[in-house]
PDB file of C-alpha atoms (C1' of nucleotides) in Angstrom:
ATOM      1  CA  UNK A   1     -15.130  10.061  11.993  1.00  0.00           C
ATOM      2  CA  UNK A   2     -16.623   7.028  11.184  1.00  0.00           C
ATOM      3  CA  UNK A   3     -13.626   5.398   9.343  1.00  0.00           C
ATOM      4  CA  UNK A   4     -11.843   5.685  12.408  1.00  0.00           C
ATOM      5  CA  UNK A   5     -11.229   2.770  14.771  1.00  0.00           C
ATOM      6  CA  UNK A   6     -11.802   3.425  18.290  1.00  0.00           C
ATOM      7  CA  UNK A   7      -9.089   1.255  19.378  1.00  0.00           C
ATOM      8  CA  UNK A   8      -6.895   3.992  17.718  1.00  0.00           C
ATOM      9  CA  UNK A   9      -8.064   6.122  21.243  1.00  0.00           C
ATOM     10  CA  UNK A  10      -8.027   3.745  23.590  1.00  0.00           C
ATOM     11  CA  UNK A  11      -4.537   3.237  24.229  1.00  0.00           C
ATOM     12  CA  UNK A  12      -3.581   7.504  24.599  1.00  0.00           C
ATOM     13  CA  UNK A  13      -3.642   8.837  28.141  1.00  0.00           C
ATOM     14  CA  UNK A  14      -6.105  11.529  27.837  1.00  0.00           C
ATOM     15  CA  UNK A  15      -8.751   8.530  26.835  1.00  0.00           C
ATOM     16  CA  UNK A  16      -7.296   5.955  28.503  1.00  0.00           C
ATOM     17  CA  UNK A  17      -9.917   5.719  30.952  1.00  0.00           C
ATOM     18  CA  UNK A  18     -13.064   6.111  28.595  1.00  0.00           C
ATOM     19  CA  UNK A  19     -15.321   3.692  27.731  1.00  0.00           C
ATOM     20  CA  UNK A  20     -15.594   2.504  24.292  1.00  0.00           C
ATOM     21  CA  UNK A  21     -19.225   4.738  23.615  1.00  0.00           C
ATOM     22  CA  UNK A  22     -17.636   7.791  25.021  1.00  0.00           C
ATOM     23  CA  UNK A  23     -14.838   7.283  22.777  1.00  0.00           C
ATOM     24  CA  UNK A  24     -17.325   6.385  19.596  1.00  0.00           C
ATOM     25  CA  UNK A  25     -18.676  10.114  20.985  1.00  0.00           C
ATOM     26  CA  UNK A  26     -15.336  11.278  20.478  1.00  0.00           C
ATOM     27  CA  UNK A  27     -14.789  10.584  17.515  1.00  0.00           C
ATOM     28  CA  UNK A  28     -18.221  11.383  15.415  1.00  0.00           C
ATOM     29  CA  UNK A  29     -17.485  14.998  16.490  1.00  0.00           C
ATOM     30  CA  UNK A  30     -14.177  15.114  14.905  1.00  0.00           C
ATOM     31  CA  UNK A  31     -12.535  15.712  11.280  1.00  0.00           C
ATOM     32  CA  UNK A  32      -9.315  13.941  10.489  1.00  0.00           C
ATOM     33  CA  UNK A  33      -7.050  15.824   8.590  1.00  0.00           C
ATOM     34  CA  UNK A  34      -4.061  14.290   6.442  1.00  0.00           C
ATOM     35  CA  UNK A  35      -0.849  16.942   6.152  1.00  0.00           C
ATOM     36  CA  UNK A  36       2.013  16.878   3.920  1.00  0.00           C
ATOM     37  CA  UNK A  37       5.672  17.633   5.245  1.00  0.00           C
ATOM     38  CA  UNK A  38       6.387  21.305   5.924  1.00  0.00           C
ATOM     39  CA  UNK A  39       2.293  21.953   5.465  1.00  0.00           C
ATOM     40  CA  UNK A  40       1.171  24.453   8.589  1.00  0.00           C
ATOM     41  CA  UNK A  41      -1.269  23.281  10.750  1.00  0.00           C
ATOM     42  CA  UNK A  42      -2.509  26.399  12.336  1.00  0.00           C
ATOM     43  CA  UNK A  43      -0.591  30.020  12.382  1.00  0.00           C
ATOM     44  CA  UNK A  44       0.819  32.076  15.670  1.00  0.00           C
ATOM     45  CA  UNK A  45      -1.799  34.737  16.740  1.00  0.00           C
ATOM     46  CA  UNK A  46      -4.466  33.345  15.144  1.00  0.00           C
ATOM     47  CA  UNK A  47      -7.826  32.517  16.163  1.00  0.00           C
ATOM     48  CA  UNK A  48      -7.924  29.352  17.985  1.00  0.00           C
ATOM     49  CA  UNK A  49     -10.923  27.533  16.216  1.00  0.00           C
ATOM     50  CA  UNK A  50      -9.962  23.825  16.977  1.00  0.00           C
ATOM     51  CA  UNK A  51      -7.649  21.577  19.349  1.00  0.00           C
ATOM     52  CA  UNK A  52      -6.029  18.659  17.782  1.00  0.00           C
ATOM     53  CA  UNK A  53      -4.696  15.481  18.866  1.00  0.00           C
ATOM     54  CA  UNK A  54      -1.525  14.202  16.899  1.00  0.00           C
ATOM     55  CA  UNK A  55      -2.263  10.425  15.845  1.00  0.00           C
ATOM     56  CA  UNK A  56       0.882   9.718  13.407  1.00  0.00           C
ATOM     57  CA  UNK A  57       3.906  11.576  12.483  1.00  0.00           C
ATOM     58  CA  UNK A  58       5.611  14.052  14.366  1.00  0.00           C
ATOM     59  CA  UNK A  59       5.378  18.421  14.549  1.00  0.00           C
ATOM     60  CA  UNK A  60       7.557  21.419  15.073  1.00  0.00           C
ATOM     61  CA  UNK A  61       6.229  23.676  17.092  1.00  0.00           C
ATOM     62  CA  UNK A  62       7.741  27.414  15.920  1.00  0.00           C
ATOM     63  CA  UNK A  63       7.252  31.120  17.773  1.00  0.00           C
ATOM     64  CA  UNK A  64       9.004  33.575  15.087  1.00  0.00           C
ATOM     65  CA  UNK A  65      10.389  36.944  16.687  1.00  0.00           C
ATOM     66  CA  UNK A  66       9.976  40.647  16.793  1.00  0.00           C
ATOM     67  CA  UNK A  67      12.856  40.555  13.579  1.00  0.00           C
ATOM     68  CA  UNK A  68      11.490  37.411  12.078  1.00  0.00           C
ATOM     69  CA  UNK A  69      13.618  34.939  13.384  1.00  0.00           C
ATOM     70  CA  UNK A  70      12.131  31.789  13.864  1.00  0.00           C
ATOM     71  CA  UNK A  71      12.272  29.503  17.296  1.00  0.00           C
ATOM     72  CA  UNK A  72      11.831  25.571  17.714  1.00  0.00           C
ATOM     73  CA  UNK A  73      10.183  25.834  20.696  1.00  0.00           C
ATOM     74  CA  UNK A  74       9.344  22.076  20.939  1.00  0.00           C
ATOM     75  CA  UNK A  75       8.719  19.116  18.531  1.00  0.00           C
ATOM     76  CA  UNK A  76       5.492  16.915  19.739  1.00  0.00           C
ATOM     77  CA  UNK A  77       5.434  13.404  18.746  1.00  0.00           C
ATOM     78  CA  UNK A  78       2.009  11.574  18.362  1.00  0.00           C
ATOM     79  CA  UNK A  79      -0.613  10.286  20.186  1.00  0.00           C
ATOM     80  CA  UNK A  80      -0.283  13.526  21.914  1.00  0.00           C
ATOM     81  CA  UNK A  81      -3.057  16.738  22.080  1.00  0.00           C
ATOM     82  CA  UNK A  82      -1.818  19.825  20.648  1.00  0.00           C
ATOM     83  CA  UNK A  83      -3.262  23.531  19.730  1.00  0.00           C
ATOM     84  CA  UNK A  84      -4.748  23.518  23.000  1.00  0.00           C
ATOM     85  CA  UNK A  85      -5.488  27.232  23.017  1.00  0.00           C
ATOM     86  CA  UNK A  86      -8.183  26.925  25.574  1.00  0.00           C
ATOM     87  CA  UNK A  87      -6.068  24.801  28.639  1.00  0.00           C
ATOM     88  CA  UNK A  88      -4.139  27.839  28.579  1.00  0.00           C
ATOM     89  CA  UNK A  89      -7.113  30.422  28.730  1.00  0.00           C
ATOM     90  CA  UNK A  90      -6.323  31.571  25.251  1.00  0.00           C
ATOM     91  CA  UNK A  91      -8.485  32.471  22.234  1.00  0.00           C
ATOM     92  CA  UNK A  92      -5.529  32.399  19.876  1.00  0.00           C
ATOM     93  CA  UNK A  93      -2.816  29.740  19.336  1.00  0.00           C
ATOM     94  CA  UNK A  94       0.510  30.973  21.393  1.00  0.00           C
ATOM     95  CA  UNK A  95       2.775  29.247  18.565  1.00  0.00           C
ATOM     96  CA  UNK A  96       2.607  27.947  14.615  1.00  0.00           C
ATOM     97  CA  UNK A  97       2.951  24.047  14.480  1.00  0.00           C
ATOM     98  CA  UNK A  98       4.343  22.840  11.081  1.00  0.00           C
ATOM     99  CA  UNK A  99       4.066  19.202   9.850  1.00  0.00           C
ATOM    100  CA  UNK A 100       8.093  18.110  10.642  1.00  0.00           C
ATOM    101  CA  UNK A 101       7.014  14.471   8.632  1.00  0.00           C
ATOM    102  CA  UNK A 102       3.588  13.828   6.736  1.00  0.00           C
ATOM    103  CA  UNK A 103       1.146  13.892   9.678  1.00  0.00           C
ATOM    104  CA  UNK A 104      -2.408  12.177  10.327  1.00  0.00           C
ATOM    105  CA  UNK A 105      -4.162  14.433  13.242  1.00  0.00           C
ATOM    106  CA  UNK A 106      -7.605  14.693  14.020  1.00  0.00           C
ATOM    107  CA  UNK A 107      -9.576  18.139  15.529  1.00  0.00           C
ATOM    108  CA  UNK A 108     -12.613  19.525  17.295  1.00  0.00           C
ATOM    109  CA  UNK A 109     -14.308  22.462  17.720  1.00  0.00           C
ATOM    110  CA  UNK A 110     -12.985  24.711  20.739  1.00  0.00           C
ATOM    111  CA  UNK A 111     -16.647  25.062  22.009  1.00  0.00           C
ATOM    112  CA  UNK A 112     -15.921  20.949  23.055  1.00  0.00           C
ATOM    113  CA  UNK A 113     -13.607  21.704  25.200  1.00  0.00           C
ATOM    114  CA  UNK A 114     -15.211  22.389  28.214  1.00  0.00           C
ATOM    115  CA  UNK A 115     -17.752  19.581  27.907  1.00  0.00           C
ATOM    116  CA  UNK A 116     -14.549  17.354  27.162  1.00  0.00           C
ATOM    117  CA  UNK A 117     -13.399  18.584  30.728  1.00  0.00           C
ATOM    118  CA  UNK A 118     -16.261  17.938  32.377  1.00  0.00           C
ATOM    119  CA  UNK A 119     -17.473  14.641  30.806  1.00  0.00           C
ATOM    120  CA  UNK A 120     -14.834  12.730  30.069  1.00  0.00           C
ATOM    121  CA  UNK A 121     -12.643  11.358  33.201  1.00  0.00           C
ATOM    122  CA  UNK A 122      -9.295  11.647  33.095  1.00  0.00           C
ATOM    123  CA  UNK A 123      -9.114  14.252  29.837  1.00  0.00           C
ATOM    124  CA  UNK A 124      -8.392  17.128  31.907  1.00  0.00           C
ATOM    125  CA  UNK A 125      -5.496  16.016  34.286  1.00  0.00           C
ATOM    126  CA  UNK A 126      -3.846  14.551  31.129  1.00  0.00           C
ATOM    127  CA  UNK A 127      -4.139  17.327  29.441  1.00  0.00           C
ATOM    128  CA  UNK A 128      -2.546  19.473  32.026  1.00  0.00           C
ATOM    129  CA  UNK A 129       0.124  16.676  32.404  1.00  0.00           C
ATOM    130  CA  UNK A 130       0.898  16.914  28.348  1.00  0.00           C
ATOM    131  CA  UNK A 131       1.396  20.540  28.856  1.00  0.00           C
ATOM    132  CA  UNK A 132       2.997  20.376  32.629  1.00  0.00           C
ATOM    133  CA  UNK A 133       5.504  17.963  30.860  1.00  0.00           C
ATOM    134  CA  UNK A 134       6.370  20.815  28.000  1.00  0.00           C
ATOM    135  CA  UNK A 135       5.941  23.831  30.322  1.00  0.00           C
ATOM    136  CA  UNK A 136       9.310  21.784  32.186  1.00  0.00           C
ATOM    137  CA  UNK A 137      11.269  21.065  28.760  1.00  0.00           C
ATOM    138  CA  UNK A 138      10.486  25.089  27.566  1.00  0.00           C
ATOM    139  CA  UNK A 139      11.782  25.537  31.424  1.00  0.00           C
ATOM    140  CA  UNK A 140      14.779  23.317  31.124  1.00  0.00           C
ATOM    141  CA  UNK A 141      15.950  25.104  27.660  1.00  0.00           C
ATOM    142  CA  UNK A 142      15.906  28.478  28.964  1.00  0.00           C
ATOM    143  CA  UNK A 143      18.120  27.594  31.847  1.00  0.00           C
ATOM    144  CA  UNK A 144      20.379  25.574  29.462  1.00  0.00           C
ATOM    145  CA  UNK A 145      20.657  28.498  26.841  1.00  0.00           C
ATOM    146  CA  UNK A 146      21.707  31.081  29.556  1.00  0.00           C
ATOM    147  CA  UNK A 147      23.760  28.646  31.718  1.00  0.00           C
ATOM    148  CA  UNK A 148      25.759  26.524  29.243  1.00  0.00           C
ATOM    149  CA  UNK A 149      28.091  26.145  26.443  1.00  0.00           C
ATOM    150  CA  UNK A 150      26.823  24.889  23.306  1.00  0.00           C
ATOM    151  CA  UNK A 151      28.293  21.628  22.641  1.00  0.00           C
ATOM    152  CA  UNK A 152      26.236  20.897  25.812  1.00  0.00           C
ATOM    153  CA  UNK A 153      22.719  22.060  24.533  1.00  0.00           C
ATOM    154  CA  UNK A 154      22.923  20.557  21.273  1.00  0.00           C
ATOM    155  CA  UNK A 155      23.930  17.276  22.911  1.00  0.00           C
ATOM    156  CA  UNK A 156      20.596  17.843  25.476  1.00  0.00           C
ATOM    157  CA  UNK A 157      18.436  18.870  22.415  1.00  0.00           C
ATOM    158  CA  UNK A 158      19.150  15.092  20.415  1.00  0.00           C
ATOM    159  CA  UNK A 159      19.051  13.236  23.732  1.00  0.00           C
ATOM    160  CA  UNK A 160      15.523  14.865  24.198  1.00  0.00           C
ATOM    161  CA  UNK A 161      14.318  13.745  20.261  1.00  0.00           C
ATOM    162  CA  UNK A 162      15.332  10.513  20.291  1.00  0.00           C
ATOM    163  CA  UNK A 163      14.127   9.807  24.127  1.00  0.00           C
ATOM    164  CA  UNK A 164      10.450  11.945  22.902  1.00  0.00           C
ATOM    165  CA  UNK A 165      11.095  10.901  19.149  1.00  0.00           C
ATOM    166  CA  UNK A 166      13.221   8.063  18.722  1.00  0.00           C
ATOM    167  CA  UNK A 167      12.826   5.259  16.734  1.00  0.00           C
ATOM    168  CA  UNK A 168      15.296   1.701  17.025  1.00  0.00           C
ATOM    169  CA  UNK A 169      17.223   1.219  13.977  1.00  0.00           C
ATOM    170  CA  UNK A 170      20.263  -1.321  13.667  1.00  0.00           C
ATOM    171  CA  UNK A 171      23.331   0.099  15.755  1.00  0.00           C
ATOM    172  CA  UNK A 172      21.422   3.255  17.723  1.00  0.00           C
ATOM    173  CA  UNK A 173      18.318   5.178  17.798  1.00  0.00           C
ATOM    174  CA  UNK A 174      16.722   7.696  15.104  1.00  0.00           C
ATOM    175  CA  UNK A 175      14.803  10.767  15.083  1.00  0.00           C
ATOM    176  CA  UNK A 176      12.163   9.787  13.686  1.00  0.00           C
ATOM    177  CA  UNK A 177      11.573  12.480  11.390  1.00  0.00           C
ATOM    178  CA  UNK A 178      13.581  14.375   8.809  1.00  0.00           C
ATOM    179  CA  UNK A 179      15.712  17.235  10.817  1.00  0.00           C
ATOM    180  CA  UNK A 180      18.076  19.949   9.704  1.00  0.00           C
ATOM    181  CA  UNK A 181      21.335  21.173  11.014  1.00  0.00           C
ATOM    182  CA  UNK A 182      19.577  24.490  10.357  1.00  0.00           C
ATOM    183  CA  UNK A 183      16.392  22.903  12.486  1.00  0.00           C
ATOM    184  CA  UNK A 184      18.762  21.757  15.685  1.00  0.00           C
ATOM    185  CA  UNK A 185      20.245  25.387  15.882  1.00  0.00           C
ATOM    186  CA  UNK A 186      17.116  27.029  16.051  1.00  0.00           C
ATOM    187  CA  UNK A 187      16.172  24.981  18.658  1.00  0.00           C
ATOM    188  CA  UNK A 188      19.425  25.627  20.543  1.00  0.00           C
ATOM    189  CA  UNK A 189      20.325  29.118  19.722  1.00  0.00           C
ATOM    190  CA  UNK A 190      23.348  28.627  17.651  1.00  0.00           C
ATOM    191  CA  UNK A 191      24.392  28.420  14.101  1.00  0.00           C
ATOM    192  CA  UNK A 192      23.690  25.677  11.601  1.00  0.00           C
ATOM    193  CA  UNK A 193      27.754  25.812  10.924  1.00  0.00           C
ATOM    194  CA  UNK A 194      28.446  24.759  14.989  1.00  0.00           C
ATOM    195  CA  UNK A 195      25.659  22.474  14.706  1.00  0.00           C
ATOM    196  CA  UNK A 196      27.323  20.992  11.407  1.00  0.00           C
ATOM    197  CA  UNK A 197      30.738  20.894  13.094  1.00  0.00           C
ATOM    198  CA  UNK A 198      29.361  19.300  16.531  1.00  0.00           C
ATOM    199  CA  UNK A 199      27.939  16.528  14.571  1.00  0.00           C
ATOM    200  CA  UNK A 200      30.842  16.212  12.282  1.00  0.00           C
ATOM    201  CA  UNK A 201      32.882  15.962  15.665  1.00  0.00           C
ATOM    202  CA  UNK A 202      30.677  13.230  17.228  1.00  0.00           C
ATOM    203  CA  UNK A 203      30.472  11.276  14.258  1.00  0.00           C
ATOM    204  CA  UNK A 204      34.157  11.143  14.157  1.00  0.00           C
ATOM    205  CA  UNK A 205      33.969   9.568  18.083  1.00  0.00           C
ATOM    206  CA  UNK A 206      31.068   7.324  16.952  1.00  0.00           C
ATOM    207  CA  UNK A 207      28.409   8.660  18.962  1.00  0.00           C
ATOM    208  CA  UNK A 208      26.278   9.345  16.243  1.00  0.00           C
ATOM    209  CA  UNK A 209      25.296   8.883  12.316  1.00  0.00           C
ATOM    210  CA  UNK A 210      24.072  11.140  10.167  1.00  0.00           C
ATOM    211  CA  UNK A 211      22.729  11.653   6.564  1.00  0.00           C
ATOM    212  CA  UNK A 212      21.307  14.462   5.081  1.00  0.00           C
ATOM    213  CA  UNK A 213      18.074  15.315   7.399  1.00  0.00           C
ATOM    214  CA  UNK A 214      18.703  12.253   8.912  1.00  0.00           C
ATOM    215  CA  UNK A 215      20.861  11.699  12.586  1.00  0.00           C
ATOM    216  CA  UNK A 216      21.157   8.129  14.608  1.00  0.00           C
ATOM    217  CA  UNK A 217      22.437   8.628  17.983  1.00  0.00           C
ATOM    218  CA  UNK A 218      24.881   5.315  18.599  1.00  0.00           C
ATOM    219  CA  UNK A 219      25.851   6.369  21.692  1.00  0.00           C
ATOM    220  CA  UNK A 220      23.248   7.748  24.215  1.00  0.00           C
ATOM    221  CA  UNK A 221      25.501   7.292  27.312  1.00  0.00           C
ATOM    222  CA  UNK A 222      28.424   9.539  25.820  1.00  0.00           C
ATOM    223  CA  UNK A 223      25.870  12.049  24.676  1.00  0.00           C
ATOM    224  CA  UNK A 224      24.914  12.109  27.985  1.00  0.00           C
ATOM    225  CA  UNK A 225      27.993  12.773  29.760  1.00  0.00           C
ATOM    226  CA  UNK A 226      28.469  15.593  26.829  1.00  0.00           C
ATOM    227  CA  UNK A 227      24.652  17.259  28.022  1.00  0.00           C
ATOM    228  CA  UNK A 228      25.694  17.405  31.434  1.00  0.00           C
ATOM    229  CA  UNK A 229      29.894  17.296  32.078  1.00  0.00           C
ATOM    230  CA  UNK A 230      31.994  19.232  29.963  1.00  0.00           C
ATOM    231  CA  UNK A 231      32.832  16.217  28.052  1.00  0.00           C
TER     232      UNK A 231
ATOM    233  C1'  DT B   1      34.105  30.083  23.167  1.00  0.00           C
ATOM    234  C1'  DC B   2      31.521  30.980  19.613  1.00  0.00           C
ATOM    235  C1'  DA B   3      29.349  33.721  15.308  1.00  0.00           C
ATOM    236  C1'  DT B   4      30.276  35.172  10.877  1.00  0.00           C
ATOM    237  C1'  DT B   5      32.027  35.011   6.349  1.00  0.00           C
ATOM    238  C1'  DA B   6      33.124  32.631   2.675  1.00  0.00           C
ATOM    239  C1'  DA B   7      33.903  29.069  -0.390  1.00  0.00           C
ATOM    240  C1'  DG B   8      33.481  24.775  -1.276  1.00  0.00           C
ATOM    241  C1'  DT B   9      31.037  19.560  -1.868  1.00  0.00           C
ATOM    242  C1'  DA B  10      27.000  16.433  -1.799  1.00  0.00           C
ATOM    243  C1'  DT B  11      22.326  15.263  -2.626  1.00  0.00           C
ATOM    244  C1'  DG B  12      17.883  14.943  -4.461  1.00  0.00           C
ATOM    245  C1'  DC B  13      13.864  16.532  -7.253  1.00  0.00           C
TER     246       DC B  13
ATOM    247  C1'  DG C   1      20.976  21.463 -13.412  1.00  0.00           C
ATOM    248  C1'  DC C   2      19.384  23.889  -9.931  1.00  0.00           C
ATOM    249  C1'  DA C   3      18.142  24.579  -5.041  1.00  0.00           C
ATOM    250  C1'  DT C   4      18.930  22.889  -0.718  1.00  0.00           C
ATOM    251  C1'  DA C   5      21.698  20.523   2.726  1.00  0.00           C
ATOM    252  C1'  DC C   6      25.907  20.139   4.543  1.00  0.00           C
ATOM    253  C1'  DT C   7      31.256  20.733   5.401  1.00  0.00           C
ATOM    254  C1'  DT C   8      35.260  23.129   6.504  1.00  0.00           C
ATOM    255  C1'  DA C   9      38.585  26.845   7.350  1.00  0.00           C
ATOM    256  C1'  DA C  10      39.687  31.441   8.389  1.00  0.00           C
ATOM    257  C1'  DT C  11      38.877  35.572  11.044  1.00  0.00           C
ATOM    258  C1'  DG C  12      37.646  38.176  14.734  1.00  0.00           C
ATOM    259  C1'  DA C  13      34.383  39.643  18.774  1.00  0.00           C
TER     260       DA C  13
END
DNA sequence: TCATTAAGTATGC
DNA sequence: GCATACTTAATGA
């Protein structure tokens, strides 16, 4: 898109090693697209038309079950690609991506993909890496949910937003988008009542702050000992 | 150890 | 003032 700065490219790993006509190339073949909180981006099951590439605020990334229950299964923060449908061999998208916080993202045509691949160094292998990286989180979760307690994956699930999707505010570290109770235990497998008490709990101990869709972690290091000792 | 039920308060359009 | 977010306690699997 015309309007678009290059320099808005440059700096994310899958275009990192272009050069500034490729990228110009890049852009005039795709649409930008503006989406309000809570707006869906593209459904589960559907055809995958486009792949996207997430330039400013963040996504939740939801697979909803045989009896409707719906499933964080990851939150991507920007400047990475998502609804990448055709990395994985796929002609519809595996998941439904919501906008978590208004979102900027910009898309092209699946029929690019391949000559994205093959003309544009670097693309594919950080492509894979982007979804190597959340093939290992999806990975680590499982484990977690049928190996340990739940005071211990809800402390893993925050350190893993504020490390992916953290911003620095005075006295700790935000998520950097609004987030439920209700939000944290569907990504965990629990209720939005133990969610509500865990945080309760932890802000009485100080390791964290929290306001309504709103939570500041103060203390990393003691929600680390809490993701991986019993506490 | 944790979900469920239930019954409340707080917050924001 | 209503819906949504959140809190807390009690009960029981």
């Amino acid at each position: 898109m015309a309007q678009l700065d290059a320099s808005l490219l440059t700096t994310l790993p899958p275009f990192s090693q272009l050069s500034q006509a490729q990228i110009r190339e890049i852009l005039d073949q795709a649409s930008s697209k503006r989406y309000a909180v809570e707006t869906e981006i593209f459904r589960e099951g559907y055809e995958a038309d486009r792949f996207y590439l997430l330039l400013d605020g963040h996504l939740r990334v939801v697979r909803t079950t045989v009896d409707g229950e719906q499933i964080i299964a990851l939150h991507i923060p920007p400047g990475q690609l998502f609804g990448i449908a055709p990395a994985l061999q796929r002609d519809t998208y595996p998941a439904t991506a919501f906008a978590a916080s208004e979102a900027l993202a910009l898309s092209w045509p699946v029929r690019l993909w391949q000559p994205f691949v093959q003309n544009y160094p670097g693309f594919a292998t950080e492509s894979y890496k982007t979804l190597g990286g959340r093939l290992d989180e999806m990975q680590t979760r499982i484990t977690e949910l049928a190996t340990q307690g739940v005071e211990r994956r809800v402390a893993a699930a925050l350190l893993r937003l504020v490390s992916q999707s953290g911003s620095q505010v005075e006295g700790g570290v935000e998520i950097a988008f609004p987030i439920t109770r209700k939000n944290i235990s569907d990504m965990t497998g629990t209720t939005l009542h133990t969610v509500s008490r865990l945080l309760s709990a932890w802000e009485k101990a100080g390791t964290v702050r929290s306001a309504r869709k709103r939570i500041v972690v103060t203390d990393t290091n003691r929600l680390s000992d809490l993701s991986s000792s019993a506490g």
